[in-house]
mmCIF file of C-alpha atoms in Angstrom:
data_model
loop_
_atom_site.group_PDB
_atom_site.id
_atom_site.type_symbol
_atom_site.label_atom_id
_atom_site.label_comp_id
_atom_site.label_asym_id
_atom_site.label_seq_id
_atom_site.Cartn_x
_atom_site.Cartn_y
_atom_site.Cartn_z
ATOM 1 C CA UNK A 1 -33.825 25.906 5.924
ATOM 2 C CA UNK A 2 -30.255 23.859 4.498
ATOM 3 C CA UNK A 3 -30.706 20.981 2.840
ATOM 4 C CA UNK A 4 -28.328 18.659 1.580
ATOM 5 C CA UNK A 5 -28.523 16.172 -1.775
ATOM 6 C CA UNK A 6 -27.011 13.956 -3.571
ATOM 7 C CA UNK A 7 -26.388 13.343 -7.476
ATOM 8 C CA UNK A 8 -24.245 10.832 -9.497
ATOM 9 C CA UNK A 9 -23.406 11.573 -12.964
ATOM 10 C CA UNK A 10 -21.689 9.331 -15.741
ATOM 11 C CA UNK A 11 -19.016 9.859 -18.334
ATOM 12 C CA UNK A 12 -19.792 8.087 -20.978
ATOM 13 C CA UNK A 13 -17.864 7.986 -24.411
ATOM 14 C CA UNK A 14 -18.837 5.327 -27.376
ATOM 15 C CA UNK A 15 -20.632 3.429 -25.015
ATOM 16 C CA UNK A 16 -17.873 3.068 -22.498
ATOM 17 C CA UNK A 17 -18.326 3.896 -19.182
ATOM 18 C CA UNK A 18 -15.017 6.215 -18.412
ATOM 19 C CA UNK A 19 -16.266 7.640 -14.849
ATOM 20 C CA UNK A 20 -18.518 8.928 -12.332
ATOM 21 C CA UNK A 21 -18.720 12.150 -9.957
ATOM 22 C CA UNK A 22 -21.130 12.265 -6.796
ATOM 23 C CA UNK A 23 -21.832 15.955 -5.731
ATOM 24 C CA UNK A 24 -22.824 16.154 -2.412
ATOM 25 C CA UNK A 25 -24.206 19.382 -1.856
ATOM 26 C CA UNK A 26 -25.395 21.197 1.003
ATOM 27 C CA UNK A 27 -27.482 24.754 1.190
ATOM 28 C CA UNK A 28 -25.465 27.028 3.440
ATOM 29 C CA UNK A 29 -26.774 30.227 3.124
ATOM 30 C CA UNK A 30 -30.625 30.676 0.816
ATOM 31 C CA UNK A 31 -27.997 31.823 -2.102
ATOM 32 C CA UNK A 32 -24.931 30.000 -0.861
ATOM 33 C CA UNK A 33 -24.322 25.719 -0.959
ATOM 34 C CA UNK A 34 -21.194 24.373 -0.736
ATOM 35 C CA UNK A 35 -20.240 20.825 -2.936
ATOM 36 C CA UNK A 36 -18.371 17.689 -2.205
ATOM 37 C CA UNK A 37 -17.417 16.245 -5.623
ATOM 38 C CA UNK A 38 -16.106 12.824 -5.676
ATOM 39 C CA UNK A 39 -15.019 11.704 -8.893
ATOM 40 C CA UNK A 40 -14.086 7.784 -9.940
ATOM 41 C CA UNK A 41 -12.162 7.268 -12.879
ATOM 42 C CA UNK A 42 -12.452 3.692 -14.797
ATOM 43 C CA UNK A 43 -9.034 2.832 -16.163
ATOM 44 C CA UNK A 44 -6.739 0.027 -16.212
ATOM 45 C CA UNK A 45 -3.633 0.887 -13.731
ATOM 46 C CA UNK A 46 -5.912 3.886 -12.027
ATOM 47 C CA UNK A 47 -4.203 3.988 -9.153
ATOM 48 C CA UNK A 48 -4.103 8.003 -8.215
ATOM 49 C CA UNK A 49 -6.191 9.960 -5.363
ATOM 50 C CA UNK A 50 -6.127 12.975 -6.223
ATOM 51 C CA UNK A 51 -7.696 16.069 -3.457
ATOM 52 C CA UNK A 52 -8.148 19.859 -4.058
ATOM 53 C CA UNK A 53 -8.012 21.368 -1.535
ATOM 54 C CA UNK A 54 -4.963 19.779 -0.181
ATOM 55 C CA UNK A 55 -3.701 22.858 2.114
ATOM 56 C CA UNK A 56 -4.459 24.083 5.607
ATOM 57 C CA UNK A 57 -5.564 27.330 4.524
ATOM 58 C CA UNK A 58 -8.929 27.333 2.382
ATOM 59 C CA UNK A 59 -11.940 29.562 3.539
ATOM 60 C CA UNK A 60 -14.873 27.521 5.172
ATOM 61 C CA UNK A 61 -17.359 28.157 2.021
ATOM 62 C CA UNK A 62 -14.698 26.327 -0.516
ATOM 63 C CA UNK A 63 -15.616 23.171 -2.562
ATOM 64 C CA UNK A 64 -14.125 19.996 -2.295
ATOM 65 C CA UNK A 65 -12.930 17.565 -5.078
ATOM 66 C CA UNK A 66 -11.618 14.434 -4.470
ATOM 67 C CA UNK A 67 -10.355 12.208 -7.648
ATOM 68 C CA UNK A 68 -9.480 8.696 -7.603
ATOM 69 C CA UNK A 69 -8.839 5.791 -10.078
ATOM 70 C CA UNK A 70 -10.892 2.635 -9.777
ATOM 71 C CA UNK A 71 -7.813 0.567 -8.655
ATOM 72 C CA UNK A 72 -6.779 2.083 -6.233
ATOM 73 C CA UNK A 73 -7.005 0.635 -2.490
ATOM 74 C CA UNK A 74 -9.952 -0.334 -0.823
ATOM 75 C CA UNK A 75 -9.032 1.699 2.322
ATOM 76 C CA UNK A 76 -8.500 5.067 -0.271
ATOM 77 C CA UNK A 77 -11.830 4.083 -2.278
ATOM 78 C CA UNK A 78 -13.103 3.857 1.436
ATOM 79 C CA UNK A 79 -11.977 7.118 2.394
ATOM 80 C CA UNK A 80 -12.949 8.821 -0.932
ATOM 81 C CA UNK A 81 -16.637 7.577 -0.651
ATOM 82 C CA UNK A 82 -17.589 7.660 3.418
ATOM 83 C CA UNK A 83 -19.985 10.835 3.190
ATOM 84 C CA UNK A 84 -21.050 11.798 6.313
ATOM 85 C CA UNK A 85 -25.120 10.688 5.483
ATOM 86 C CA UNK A 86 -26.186 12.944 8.876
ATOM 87 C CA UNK A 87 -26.419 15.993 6.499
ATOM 88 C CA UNK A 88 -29.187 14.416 4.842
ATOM 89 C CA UNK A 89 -31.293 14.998 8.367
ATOM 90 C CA UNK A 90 -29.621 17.302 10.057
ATOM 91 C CA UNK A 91 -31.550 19.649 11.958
ATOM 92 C CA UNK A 92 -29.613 22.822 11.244
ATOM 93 C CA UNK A 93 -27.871 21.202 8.239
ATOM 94 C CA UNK A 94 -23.901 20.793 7.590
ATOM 95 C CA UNK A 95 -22.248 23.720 6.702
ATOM 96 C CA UNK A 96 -18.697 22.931 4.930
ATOM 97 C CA UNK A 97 -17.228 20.034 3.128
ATOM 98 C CA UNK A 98 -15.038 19.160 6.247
ATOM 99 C CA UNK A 99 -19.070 18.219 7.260
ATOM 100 C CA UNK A 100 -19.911 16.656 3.902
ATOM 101 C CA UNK A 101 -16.632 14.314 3.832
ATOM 102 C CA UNK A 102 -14.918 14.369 7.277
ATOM 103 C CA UNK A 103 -12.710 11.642 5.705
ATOM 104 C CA UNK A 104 -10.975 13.670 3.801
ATOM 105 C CA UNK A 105 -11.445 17.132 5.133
ATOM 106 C CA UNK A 106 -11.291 18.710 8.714
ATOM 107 C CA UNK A 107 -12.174 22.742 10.042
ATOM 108 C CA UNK A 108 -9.662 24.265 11.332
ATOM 109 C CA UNK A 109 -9.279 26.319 14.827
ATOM 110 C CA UNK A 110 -8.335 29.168 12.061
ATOM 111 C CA UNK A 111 -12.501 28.193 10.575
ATOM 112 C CA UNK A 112 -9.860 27.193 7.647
ATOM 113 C CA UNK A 113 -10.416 23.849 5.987
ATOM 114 C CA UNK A 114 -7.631 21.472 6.011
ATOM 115 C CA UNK A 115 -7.245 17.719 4.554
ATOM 116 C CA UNK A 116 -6.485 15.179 6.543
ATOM 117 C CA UNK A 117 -4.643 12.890 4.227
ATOM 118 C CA UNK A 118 -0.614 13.242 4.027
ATOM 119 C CA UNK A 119 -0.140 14.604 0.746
ATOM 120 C CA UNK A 120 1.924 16.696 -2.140
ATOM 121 C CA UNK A 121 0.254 19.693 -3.206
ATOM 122 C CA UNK A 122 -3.189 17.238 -4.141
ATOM 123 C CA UNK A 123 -1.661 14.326 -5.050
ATOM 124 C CA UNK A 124 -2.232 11.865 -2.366
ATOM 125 C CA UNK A 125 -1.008 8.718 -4.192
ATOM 126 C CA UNK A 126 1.187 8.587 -7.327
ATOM 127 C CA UNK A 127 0.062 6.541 -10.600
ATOM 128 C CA UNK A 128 2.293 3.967 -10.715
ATOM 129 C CA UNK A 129 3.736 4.448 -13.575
ATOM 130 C CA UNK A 130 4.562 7.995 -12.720
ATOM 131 C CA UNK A 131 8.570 8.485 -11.891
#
C-alpha cells in the first residue's frame, strides 16, 4: 500500500541555525518512493530559488529539489512550501513529485515531469548580488 511522510531536518553549525530541508516522500512501488526535498537556506541577502529538475523532459520516478533563501518573496516561499497534504490520505497514494509539489512541478502528456516556474537551467531567481 503507498504511503507518503514527511521529515524536517536542520543544519546546524556552532550553534547557528544555517537551514532546513523537508523531504516529502511517497512509496511508489514496495522498493520504489519518490522525494520532494525542499530546502531553506538562512542567510542575510538569500534571495535565490533554486529547482532541479528545471526541464520538460525528466522520467516520472525522478526526485525533486527545490532551494530557496529565507528572503526571498513571500509568493516564492509560498510556492516552495504548498505540498499537496492529499498524499498523506490518499487512497491509492501520489505517485510523482508533480503530485507531492504541484506548485512547482507538473506531468507531462509525454508522463515527463516538467516545472512550472519560468526559469534558466534551475535558477528561478538570481541572488542579487549576482551580475
Amino acid at each position: 500500500m503507498p504511503y507518503t511522510e514527511l521529515q524536517s531536518y536542520f543544519m546546524v553549525r556552532d550553534g547557528v541555525v544555517l537551514g532546513n530541508m523537508l523531504n516529502y516522500t511517497t512509496t511508489v512501488k514496495r522498493d520504489h518512493r519518490v522525494v520532494s526535498h525542499m530546502q531553506i537556506d538562512f542567510c542575510k541577502g538569500c534571495r535565490y530559488l533554486f529547482v532541479h529538475p528545471w526541464d520538460a523532459a525528466s522520467p516520472l520516478d525522478t526526485n525533486g529539489l527545490v532551494q530557496i533563501g529565507n528572503e526571498s518573496s513571500a509568493q516564492s516561499l509560498r510556492t516552495v512550501l504548498s505540498l499537496n497534504t492529499d498524499c498523506f490520505t490518499k487512497y491509492d497514494g501520489c505517485r510523482s513529485v508533480a503530485d507531492l509539489l504541484p506548485t512547482v512541478w507538473k506531468q507531462t502528456s509525454e508522463m515527463k515531469i516538467a516545472c512550472t516556474l519560468q526559469n534558466d537551467r534551475g535558477l528561478v531567481q538570481k541572488p542579487t548580488n549576482w551580475p
